[in-house]
């Protein structure tokens, strides 16, 4: 494995982590938009509040690795995806600001309005990022696959969040909320599966080579994990359902990366052509490995300390 391959592995790990953990965060905002009562919103807020912004650290690793390790690819993607990336960034910023104003402001009509902004931005940001992913997969902006990818990304976020919130409701001794989010998790799992299957023929039309390579073991893992999620939810095994749900989504992202390798930006910009000068790659790899070595235990500790309800 070359230094360029190592950097790409770290970028891929960052994408997977952001998709799963950041996706669950975004999905919490989706369910906030669809919440029926204050108790559901309170569960979402109390679950997200202590840890939610930490998930953007994975996106930082992706951007640094891409900019430092593959500047040619970074430049092409920045030009190609200027508009959807700008929309995604706007959604992320508005989401962060709105959450703070809603969560820590005095209850009023204004905090209610900020809650709506938070929920709508939670839809806008993952949909835009999904559009970017679909555009990267086919090498251009436009066509139906980026649109399908945006819808699939939004569904994955809702699916992950609903599954994660089932467990949080049980931990907080809220059986009614657990039942509510269990129904939502089952529904979103089915919707996500249907959208994923429906996106395959669209991908085959827009990028036939990628579609042919994508039908590989990772997709099989995703299917099995998706079924496992549904079974675990039906049996009220919410901790197991979390693992299966995260695996199902992560396997799709990993399968996409493996199918596209060694092409970074279709149709023909490869890993070797996009890489930075050979002298800088080992240094960049070392910095990224060091960053991961520090960040992983820190984030794990953060989740462990703040990811549980405070005792009464």
Short mmCIF file of N, CA and C in Angstrom, two decimals, residues 15-191:
data_model
loop_
_atom_site.label_atom_id
_atom_site.label_comp_id
_atom_site.label_asym_id
_atom_site.label_seq_id
_atom_site.Cartn_x
_atom_site.Cartn_y
_atom_site.Cartn_z
N UNK A 15 -15.38 9.55 5.69
CA UNK A 15 -16.67 9.62 5.01
C UNK A 15 -17.67 8.66 5.66
N UNK A 16 -17.22 7.44 5.96
CA UNK A 16 -18.11 6.46 6.59
C UNK A 16 -18.56 6.95 7.97
N UNK A 17 -17.60 7.45 8.77
CA UNK A 17 -17.95 7.93 10.11
C UNK A 17 -18.91 9.11 10.05
N UNK A 18 -18.68 10.03 9.12
CA UNK A 18 -19.56 11.19 9.01
C UNK A 18 -20.94 10.78 8.51
N UNK A 19 -20.97 9.81 7.60
CA UNK A 19 -22.25 9.34 7.08
C UNK A 19 -23.09 8.72 8.18
N UNK A 20 -22.47 7.89 9.01
CA UNK A 20 -23.21 7.18 10.05
C UNK A 20 -23.54 8.10 11.23
N UNK A 21 -22.53 8.74 11.81
CA UNK A 21 -22.75 9.56 13.01
C UNK A 21 -23.37 10.91 12.67
N UNK A 22 -22.79 11.59 11.66
CA UNK A 22 -23.40 12.84 11.23
C UNK A 22 -24.77 12.63 10.63
N UNK A 23 -24.93 11.50 9.92
CA UNK A 23 -26.24 11.19 9.35
C UNK A 23 -27.31 11.02 10.40
N UNK A 24 -26.96 10.34 11.50
CA UNK A 24 -27.92 10.20 12.60
C UNK A 24 -28.28 11.55 13.19
N UNK A 25 -27.30 12.44 13.26
CA UNK A 25 -27.56 13.80 13.74
C UNK A 25 -28.55 14.53 12.83
N UNK A 26 -28.26 14.51 11.52
CA UNK A 26 -29.17 15.15 10.57
C UNK A 26 -30.57 14.53 10.66
N UNK A 27 -30.60 13.22 10.79
CA UNK A 27 -31.88 12.53 10.87
C UNK A 27 -32.70 12.95 12.08
N UNK A 28 -32.00 13.27 13.18
CA UNK A 28 -32.72 13.79 14.34
C UNK A 28 -33.48 15.06 14.00
N UNK A 29 -32.87 15.91 13.18
CA UNK A 29 -33.56 17.12 12.74
C UNK A 29 -34.75 16.82 11.85
N UNK A 30 -34.62 15.77 11.02
CA UNK A 30 -35.74 15.37 10.17
C UNK A 30 -36.93 14.96 11.04
N UNK A 31 -36.66 14.14 12.06
CA UNK A 31 -37.75 13.71 12.94
C UNK A 31 -38.26 14.85 13.80
N UNK A 32 -37.42 15.82 14.09
CA UNK A 32 -37.88 17.01 14.80
C UNK A 32 -38.92 17.75 13.96
N UNK A 33 -38.68 17.79 12.65
CA UNK A 33 -39.64 18.44 11.75
C UNK A 33 -40.97 17.71 11.75
N UNK A 34 -40.93 16.38 11.90
CA UNK A 34 -42.14 15.56 11.83
C UNK A 34 -42.69 15.20 13.21
N UNK A 35 -42.08 15.72 14.27
CA UNK A 35 -42.49 15.36 15.63
C UNK A 35 -43.94 15.79 15.90
N UNK A 36 -44.65 14.96 16.65
CA UNK A 36 -46.05 15.23 16.95
C UNK A 36 -46.24 16.00 18.25
N UNK A 37 -45.28 15.88 19.17
CA UNK A 37 -45.45 16.56 20.45
C UNK A 37 -44.10 16.96 21.02
N UNK A 38 -44.15 17.69 22.12
CA UNK A 38 -42.94 18.23 22.74
C UNK A 38 -42.05 17.13 23.29
N UNK A 39 -42.61 16.04 23.76
CA UNK A 39 -41.79 14.97 24.34
C UNK A 39 -40.86 14.37 23.29
N UNK A 40 -41.34 14.23 22.07
CA UNK A 40 -40.48 13.70 21.01
C UNK A 40 -39.35 14.68 20.71
N UNK A 41 -39.67 15.96 20.64
CA UNK A 41 -38.63 16.96 20.39
C UNK A 41 -37.63 17.02 21.55
N UNK A 42 -38.12 16.87 22.77
CA UNK A 42 -37.22 16.90 23.92
C UNK A 42 -36.26 15.71 23.90
N UNK A 43 -36.75 14.54 23.50
CA UNK A 43 -35.87 13.37 23.41
C UNK A 43 -34.79 13.60 22.36
N UNK A 44 -35.19 14.13 21.21
CA UNK A 44 -34.22 14.40 20.14
C UNK A 44 -33.18 15.40 20.62
N UNK A 45 -33.64 16.48 21.25
CA UNK A 45 -32.72 17.52 21.69
C UNK A 45 -31.78 17.03 22.78
N UNK A 46 -32.31 16.27 23.74
CA UNK A 46 -31.46 15.79 24.83
C UNK A 46 -30.46 14.75 24.36
N UNK A 47 -30.81 14.02 23.31
CA UNK A 47 -29.88 13.03 22.75
C UNK A 47 -28.78 13.71 21.95
N UNK A 48 -29.16 14.69 21.15
CA UNK A 48 -28.21 15.36 20.28
C UNK A 48 -27.37 16.40 20.99
N UNK A 49 -27.97 17.11 21.95
CA UNK A 49 -27.37 18.30 22.52
C UNK A 49 -25.92 18.20 22.92
N UNK A 50 -25.52 17.18 23.72
CA UNK A 50 -24.15 17.17 24.22
C UNK A 50 -23.09 16.80 23.18
N UNK A 51 -23.47 16.10 22.11
CA UNK A 51 -22.44 15.50 21.24
C UNK A 51 -22.57 15.87 19.77
N UNK A 52 -23.63 16.59 19.38
CA UNK A 52 -23.96 16.65 17.96
C UNK A 52 -22.88 17.32 17.11
N UNK A 53 -22.32 18.46 17.54
CA UNK A 53 -21.35 19.16 16.70
C UNK A 53 -20.04 18.40 16.56
N UNK A 54 -19.77 17.46 17.46
CA UNK A 54 -18.52 16.70 17.40
C UNK A 54 -18.42 15.90 16.11
N UNK A 55 -19.55 15.56 15.51
CA UNK A 55 -19.51 14.70 14.33
C UNK A 55 -18.90 15.39 13.11
N UNK A 56 -18.84 16.72 13.12
CA UNK A 56 -18.24 17.41 11.98
C UNK A 56 -16.72 17.22 11.93
N UNK A 57 -16.13 16.68 13.00
CA UNK A 57 -14.68 16.44 12.98
C UNK A 57 -14.31 15.46 11.87
N UNK A 58 -15.20 14.53 11.55
CA UNK A 58 -14.90 13.56 10.49
C UNK A 58 -14.86 14.25 9.13
N UNK A 59 -15.71 15.23 8.94
CA UNK A 59 -15.70 15.99 7.69
C UNK A 59 -14.40 16.79 7.56
N UNK A 60 -13.87 17.26 8.68
CA UNK A 60 -12.59 17.97 8.66
C UNK A 60 -11.48 17.05 8.17
N UNK A 61 -11.46 15.81 8.64
CA UNK A 61 -10.45 14.86 8.17
C UNK A 61 -10.57 14.63 6.66
N UNK A 62 -11.80 14.52 6.18
CA UNK A 62 -12.01 14.30 4.75
C UNK A 62 -11.47 15.48 3.94
N UNK A 63 -11.80 16.68 4.36
CA UNK A 63 -11.37 17.87 3.61
C UNK A 63 -9.86 18.05 3.66
N UNK A 64 -9.25 17.86 4.82
CA UNK A 64 -7.79 18.01 4.93
C UNK A 64 -7.08 16.95 4.10
N UNK A 65 -7.55 15.71 4.20
CA UNK A 65 -6.93 14.63 3.42
C UNK A 65 -7.05 14.86 1.93
N UNK A 66 -8.20 15.32 1.48
CA UNK A 66 -8.41 15.55 0.06
C UNK A 66 -7.60 16.74 -0.43
N UNK A 67 -7.60 17.84 0.34
CA UNK A 67 -6.88 19.04 -0.07
C UNK A 67 -5.37 18.81 -0.07
N UNK A 68 -4.85 18.15 0.96
CA UNK A 68 -3.41 17.97 1.09
C UNK A 68 -2.89 16.79 0.27
N UNK A 69 -3.69 15.73 0.18
CA UNK A 69 -3.22 14.53 -0.51
C UNK A 69 -3.54 14.50 -1.99
N UNK A 70 -4.67 15.09 -2.37
CA UNK A 70 -5.11 15.02 -3.77
C UNK A 70 -5.62 16.39 -4.21
N UNK A 71 -4.73 17.38 -4.31
CA UNK A 71 -5.18 18.75 -4.62
C UNK A 71 -5.85 18.89 -5.98
N UNK A 72 -5.43 18.08 -6.95
CA UNK A 72 -6.06 18.17 -8.28
C UNK A 72 -7.53 17.76 -8.18
N UNK A 73 -7.79 16.66 -7.48
CA UNK A 73 -9.17 16.21 -7.29
C UNK A 73 -9.97 17.23 -6.48
N UNK A 74 -9.34 17.79 -5.46
CA UNK A 74 -10.01 18.80 -4.64
C UNK A 74 -10.44 19.98 -5.50
N UNK A 75 -9.54 20.44 -6.37
CA UNK A 75 -9.87 21.57 -7.24
C UNK A 75 -11.00 21.25 -8.19
N UNK A 76 -10.96 20.07 -8.80
CA UNK A 76 -12.03 19.70 -9.73
C UNK A 76 -13.38 19.61 -9.01
N UNK A 77 -13.38 18.99 -7.84
CA UNK A 77 -14.64 18.84 -7.10
C UNK A 77 -15.17 20.19 -6.62
N UNK A 78 -14.26 21.07 -6.19
CA UNK A 78 -14.69 22.39 -5.73
C UNK A 78 -15.36 23.17 -6.84
N UNK A 79 -14.83 23.03 -8.06
CA UNK A 79 -15.45 23.73 -9.20
C UNK A 79 -16.76 23.07 -9.60
N UNK A 80 -16.75 21.75 -9.66
CA UNK A 80 -17.93 21.03 -10.14
C UNK A 80 -19.10 21.14 -9.17
N UNK A 81 -18.81 21.14 -7.87
CA UNK A 81 -19.86 21.05 -6.86
C UNK A 81 -20.06 22.35 -6.10
N UNK A 82 -19.67 23.47 -6.70
CA UNK A 82 -19.75 24.75 -6.00
C UNK A 82 -21.15 25.03 -5.45
N UNK A 83 -22.16 24.88 -6.28
CA UNK A 83 -23.52 25.23 -5.85
C UNK A 83 -24.05 24.27 -4.80
N UNK A 84 -24.05 22.94 -5.03
CA UNK A 84 -24.59 22.06 -3.98
C UNK A 84 -23.78 22.09 -2.69
N UNK A 85 -22.45 22.27 -2.79
CA UNK A 85 -21.65 22.38 -1.57
C UNK A 85 -21.99 23.65 -0.80
N UNK A 86 -22.21 24.75 -1.52
CA UNK A 86 -22.59 26.00 -0.86
C UNK A 86 -23.94 25.85 -0.16
N UNK A 87 -24.87 25.16 -0.80
CA UNK A 87 -26.18 24.94 -0.17
C UNK A 87 -26.03 24.06 1.08
N UNK A 88 -25.20 23.01 0.98
CA UNK A 88 -24.97 22.14 2.13
C UNK A 88 -24.33 22.92 3.28
N UNK A 89 -23.35 23.77 2.96
CA UNK A 89 -22.69 24.57 3.99
C UNK A 89 -23.68 25.53 4.65
N UNK A 90 -24.53 26.15 3.83
CA UNK A 90 -25.56 27.04 4.38
C UNK A 90 -26.47 26.27 5.34
N UNK A 91 -26.86 25.06 4.93
CA UNK A 91 -27.71 24.25 5.79
C UNK A 91 -27.04 23.89 7.10
N UNK A 92 -25.75 23.53 7.05
CA UNK A 92 -25.02 23.17 8.27
C UNK A 92 -24.92 24.36 9.21
N UNK A 93 -24.57 25.52 8.66
CA UNK A 93 -24.42 26.72 9.50
C UNK A 93 -25.77 27.14 10.10
N UNK A 94 -26.81 27.17 9.27
CA UNK A 94 -28.13 27.56 9.77
C UNK A 94 -28.64 26.56 10.80
N UNK A 95 -28.35 25.30 10.58
CA UNK A 95 -28.77 24.27 11.52
C UNK A 95 -28.10 24.47 12.88
N UNK A 96 -26.80 24.73 12.85
CA UNK A 96 -26.08 24.93 14.10
C UNK A 96 -26.57 26.15 14.86
N UNK A 97 -26.72 27.25 14.15
CA UNK A 97 -27.18 28.48 14.80
C UNK A 97 -28.60 28.31 15.34
N UNK A 98 -29.47 27.71 14.53
CA UNK A 98 -30.86 27.57 14.94
C UNK A 98 -31.00 26.66 16.16
N UNK A 99 -30.20 25.59 16.20
CA UNK A 99 -30.28 24.68 17.35
C UNK A 99 -29.90 25.40 18.64
N UNK A 100 -28.85 26.20 18.59
CA UNK A 100 -28.41 26.92 19.78
C UNK A 100 -29.47 27.92 20.23
N UNK A 101 -30.00 28.70 19.29
CA UNK A 101 -31.01 29.70 19.65
C UNK A 101 -32.28 29.05 20.19
N UNK A 102 -32.66 27.90 19.60
CA UNK A 102 -33.86 27.23 20.08
C UNK A 102 -33.64 26.57 21.43
N UNK A 103 -32.48 25.93 21.58
CA UNK A 103 -32.24 25.11 22.76
C UNK A 103 -31.97 25.94 24.02
N UNK A 104 -31.28 27.06 23.84
CA UNK A 104 -30.82 27.81 25.01
C UNK A 104 -31.51 29.17 25.18
N UNK A 105 -32.42 29.50 24.27
CA UNK A 105 -33.16 30.74 24.43
C UNK A 105 -34.39 30.55 25.31
N UNK A 106 -34.91 31.65 25.82
CA UNK A 106 -36.14 31.60 26.61
C UNK A 106 -37.30 31.17 25.70
N UNK A 107 -38.14 30.23 26.15
CA UNK A 107 -39.26 29.78 25.32
C UNK A 107 -40.13 30.95 24.87
N UNK A 108 -40.32 31.05 23.57
CA UNK A 108 -41.11 32.14 23.00
C UNK A 108 -41.46 31.76 21.57
N UNK A 109 -42.18 32.65 20.92
CA UNK A 109 -42.50 32.42 19.51
C UNK A 109 -41.24 32.39 18.66
N UNK A 110 -40.23 33.17 19.07
CA UNK A 110 -38.98 33.19 18.32
C UNK A 110 -38.25 31.86 18.40
N UNK A 111 -38.20 31.24 19.58
CA UNK A 111 -37.52 29.95 19.69
C UNK A 111 -38.27 28.88 18.89
N UNK A 112 -39.58 29.00 18.81
CA UNK A 112 -40.35 28.08 17.97
C UNK A 112 -39.96 28.25 16.51
N UNK A 113 -39.79 29.49 16.08
CA UNK A 113 -39.37 29.75 14.69
C UNK A 113 -37.98 29.20 14.43
N UNK A 114 -37.07 29.36 15.40
CA UNK A 114 -35.73 28.79 15.24
C UNK A 114 -35.79 27.27 15.16
N UNK A 115 -36.75 26.67 15.86
CA UNK A 115 -36.91 25.23 15.77
C UNK A 115 -37.28 24.79 14.36
N UNK A 116 -38.13 25.57 13.71
CA UNK A 116 -38.49 25.25 12.32
C UNK A 116 -37.29 25.40 11.40
N UNK A 117 -36.50 26.45 11.62
CA UNK A 117 -35.29 26.65 10.81
C UNK A 117 -34.34 25.48 10.99
N UNK A 118 -34.16 25.04 12.24
CA UNK A 118 -33.30 23.89 12.53
C UNK A 118 -33.77 22.65 11.78
N UNK A 119 -35.06 22.38 11.84
CA UNK A 119 -35.60 21.18 11.20
C UNK A 119 -35.45 21.25 9.68
N UNK A 120 -35.76 22.39 9.09
CA UNK A 120 -35.66 22.51 7.63
C UNK A 120 -34.21 22.45 7.16
N UNK A 121 -33.29 23.05 7.94
CA UNK A 121 -31.87 22.97 7.59
C UNK A 121 -31.36 21.55 7.72
N UNK A 122 -31.94 20.77 8.64
CA UNK A 122 -31.55 19.37 8.81
C UNK A 122 -31.98 18.52 7.62
N UNK A 123 -32.93 18.98 6.86
CA UNK A 123 -33.32 18.32 5.61
C UNK A 123 -32.44 18.81 4.46
N UNK A 124 -32.21 20.11 4.42
CA UNK A 124 -31.45 20.71 3.32
C UNK A 124 -30.01 20.21 3.27
N UNK A 125 -29.34 20.15 4.41
CA UNK A 125 -27.91 19.81 4.43
C UNK A 125 -27.63 18.39 3.94
N UNK A 126 -28.28 17.35 4.50
CA UNK A 126 -27.97 16.00 4.01
C UNK A 126 -28.43 15.76 2.58
N UNK A 127 -29.53 16.38 2.18
CA UNK A 127 -29.97 16.23 0.79
C UNK A 127 -28.94 16.82 -0.17
N UNK A 128 -28.38 17.97 0.18
CA UNK A 128 -27.35 18.59 -0.66
C UNK A 128 -26.08 17.76 -0.69
N UNK A 129 -25.68 17.24 0.47
CA UNK A 129 -24.49 16.38 0.51
C UNK A 129 -24.72 15.09 -0.29
N UNK A 130 -25.93 14.55 -0.22
CA UNK A 130 -26.25 13.38 -1.03
C UNK A 130 -26.20 13.69 -2.51
N UNK A 131 -26.66 14.89 -2.88
CA UNK A 131 -26.57 15.31 -4.29
C UNK A 131 -25.11 15.39 -4.71
N UNK A 132 -24.25 15.91 -3.83
CA UNK A 132 -22.81 15.98 -4.14
C UNK A 132 -22.24 14.58 -4.33
N UNK A 133 -22.62 13.65 -3.46
CA UNK A 133 -22.12 12.28 -3.58
C UNK A 133 -22.56 11.64 -4.89
N UNK A 134 -23.82 11.85 -5.26
CA UNK A 134 -24.30 11.31 -6.53
C UNK A 134 -23.60 11.92 -7.72
N UNK A 135 -23.32 13.21 -7.66
CA UNK A 135 -22.60 13.88 -8.75
C UNK A 135 -21.18 13.37 -8.85
N UNK A 136 -20.53 13.14 -7.70
CA UNK A 136 -19.18 12.59 -7.71
C UNK A 136 -19.17 11.19 -8.30
N UNK A 137 -20.18 10.40 -8.00
CA UNK A 137 -20.23 9.03 -8.50
C UNK A 137 -20.30 8.96 -10.02
N UNK A 138 -21.01 9.90 -10.64
CA UNK A 138 -21.15 9.85 -12.10
C UNK A 138 -20.25 10.85 -12.80
N UNK A 139 -19.57 11.70 -12.03
CA UNK A 139 -18.60 12.62 -12.62
C UNK A 139 -19.16 13.90 -13.20
N UNK A 140 -20.39 14.24 -12.85
CA UNK A 140 -20.97 15.48 -13.37
C UNK A 140 -22.18 15.88 -12.53
N UNK A 141 -22.50 17.16 -12.60
CA UNK A 141 -23.71 17.67 -11.96
C UNK A 141 -24.85 17.59 -12.98
N UNK A 142 -25.96 17.07 -12.57
CA UNK A 142 -27.09 16.91 -13.48
C UNK A 142 -27.44 15.45 -13.66
N UNK A 143 -28.57 15.20 -14.26
CA UNK A 143 -29.04 13.83 -14.39
C UNK A 143 -29.88 13.44 -13.19
N UNK A 144 -30.43 12.23 -13.25
CA UNK A 144 -31.35 11.79 -12.21
C UNK A 144 -30.66 11.13 -11.03
N UNK A 145 -29.44 10.59 -11.24
CA UNK A 145 -28.83 9.88 -10.12
C UNK A 145 -28.49 10.79 -8.95
N UNK A 146 -27.94 11.99 -9.17
CA UNK A 146 -27.72 12.87 -8.01
C UNK A 146 -29.01 13.18 -7.24
N UNK A 147 -30.11 13.31 -7.96
CA UNK A 147 -31.40 13.54 -7.29
C UNK A 147 -31.79 12.32 -6.46
N UNK A 148 -31.63 11.13 -7.07
CA UNK A 148 -31.92 9.90 -6.34
C UNK A 148 -31.01 9.74 -5.13
N UNK A 149 -29.75 10.13 -5.31
CA UNK A 149 -28.79 10.05 -4.21
C UNK A 149 -29.15 11.00 -3.07
N UNK A 150 -29.66 12.18 -3.41
CA UNK A 150 -30.10 13.13 -2.38
C UNK A 150 -31.25 12.54 -1.56
N UNK A 151 -32.21 11.95 -2.25
CA UNK A 151 -33.33 11.32 -1.54
C UNK A 151 -32.88 10.15 -0.68
N UNK A 152 -31.96 9.35 -1.21
CA UNK A 152 -31.46 8.20 -0.46
C UNK A 152 -30.68 8.66 0.77
N UNK A 153 -29.88 9.71 0.63
CA UNK A 153 -29.12 10.22 1.77
C UNK A 153 -30.06 10.69 2.88
N UNK A 154 -31.11 11.39 2.50
CA UNK A 154 -32.07 11.88 3.49
C UNK A 154 -32.78 10.71 4.18
N UNK A 155 -33.13 9.69 3.41
CA UNK A 155 -33.79 8.52 3.99
C UNK A 155 -32.85 7.78 4.94
N UNK A 156 -31.58 7.67 4.57
CA UNK A 156 -30.60 7.00 5.44
C UNK A 156 -30.46 7.74 6.77
N UNK A 157 -30.44 9.06 6.70
CA UNK A 157 -30.33 9.86 7.93
C UNK A 157 -31.53 9.62 8.85
N UNK A 158 -32.72 9.64 8.27
CA UNK A 158 -33.92 9.41 9.07
C UNK A 158 -33.92 8.00 9.65
N UNK A 159 -33.49 7.04 8.86
CA UNK A 159 -33.42 5.64 9.29
C UNK A 159 -32.46 5.47 10.47
N UNK A 160 -31.25 6.01 10.34
CA UNK A 160 -30.26 5.91 11.42
C UNK A 160 -30.76 6.58 12.70
N UNK A 161 -31.30 7.79 12.55
CA UNK A 161 -31.75 8.53 13.73
C UNK A 161 -32.88 7.80 14.45
N UNK A 162 -33.83 7.28 13.70
CA UNK A 162 -34.96 6.59 14.33
C UNK A 162 -34.50 5.37 15.11
N UNK A 163 -33.57 4.61 14.52
CA UNK A 163 -33.05 3.42 15.21
C UNK A 163 -32.28 3.83 16.47
N UNK A 164 -31.44 4.84 16.36
CA UNK A 164 -30.67 5.29 17.52
C UNK A 164 -31.58 5.83 18.63
N UNK A 165 -32.64 6.54 18.24
CA UNK A 165 -33.54 7.13 19.23
C UNK A 165 -34.37 6.09 19.97
N UNK A 166 -34.60 4.94 19.35
CA UNK A 166 -35.29 3.85 20.06
C UNK A 166 -34.54 3.48 21.32
N UNK A 167 -33.24 3.29 21.16
CA UNK A 167 -32.41 2.92 22.31
C UNK A 167 -32.38 4.04 23.35
N UNK A 168 -32.26 5.28 22.89
CA UNK A 168 -32.21 6.40 23.83
C UNK A 168 -33.51 6.50 24.63
N UNK A 169 -34.64 6.23 23.99
CA UNK A 169 -35.92 6.29 24.70
C UNK A 169 -36.00 5.21 25.78
N UNK A 170 -35.48 4.03 25.49
CA UNK A 170 -35.47 2.95 26.48
C UNK A 170 -34.58 3.33 27.66
N UNK A 171 -33.40 3.88 27.37
CA UNK A 171 -32.47 4.28 28.43
C UNK A 171 -33.12 5.32 29.34
N UNK A 172 -33.92 6.19 28.75
CA UNK A 172 -34.58 7.25 29.52
C UNK A 172 -35.94 6.82 30.09
N UNK A 173 -36.22 5.50 30.02
CA UNK A 173 -37.47 4.95 30.57
C UNK A 173 -38.69 5.63 29.96
N UNK A 174 -38.70 5.73 28.63
CA UNK A 174 -39.82 6.32 27.90
C UNK A 174 -40.36 5.27 26.91
N UNK A 175 -41.11 4.27 27.41
CA UNK A 175 -41.56 3.19 26.52
C UNK A 175 -42.45 3.66 25.38
N UNK A 176 -43.28 4.68 25.62
CA UNK A 176 -44.14 5.17 24.54
C UNK A 176 -43.32 5.80 23.42
N UNK A 177 -42.31 6.57 23.79
CA UNK A 177 -41.44 7.16 22.78
C UNK A 177 -40.65 6.08 22.05
N UNK A 178 -40.22 5.06 22.77
CA UNK A 178 -39.51 3.95 22.13
C UNK A 178 -40.40 3.28 21.09
N UNK A 179 -41.67 3.09 21.43
CA UNK A 179 -42.60 2.48 20.48
C UNK A 179 -42.83 3.39 19.28
N UNK A 180 -42.94 4.70 19.52
CA UNK A 180 -43.12 5.66 18.42
C UNK A 180 -41.95 5.59 17.44
N UNK A 181 -40.74 5.66 17.97
CA UNK A 181 -39.58 5.67 17.09
C UNK A 181 -39.29 4.29 16.50
N UNK A 182 -39.76 3.25 17.17
CA UNK A 182 -39.65 1.91 16.58
C UNK A 182 -40.48 1.83 15.31
N UNK A 183 -41.71 2.35 15.35
CA UNK A 183 -42.54 2.36 14.14
C UNK A 183 -41.89 3.20 13.05
N UNK A 184 -41.33 4.33 13.42
CA UNK A 184 -40.68 5.19 12.43
C UNK A 184 -39.42 4.52 11.87
N UNK A 185 -38.70 3.82 12.72
CA UNK A 185 -37.50 3.13 12.25
C UNK A 185 -37.85 2.04 11.26
N UNK A 186 -38.90 1.28 11.55
CA UNK A 186 -39.31 0.23 10.62
C UNK A 186 -39.76 0.82 9.29
N UNK A 187 -40.55 1.90 9.35
CA UNK A 187 -41.02 2.53 8.12
C UNK A 187 -39.86 3.11 7.32
N UNK A 188 -38.94 3.79 8.00
CA UNK A 188 -37.82 4.40 7.28
C UNK A 188 -36.86 3.35 6.74
N UNK A 189 -36.74 2.21 7.42
CA UNK A 189 -35.90 1.13 6.90
C UNK A 189 -36.46 0.61 5.58
N UNK A 190 -37.77 0.44 5.53
CA UNK A 190 -38.39 -0.04 4.29
C UNK A 190 -38.26 0.99 3.18
N UNK A 191 -38.51 2.26 3.50
CA UNK A 191 -38.39 3.33 2.50
C UNK A 191 -36.95 3.42 1.98
#
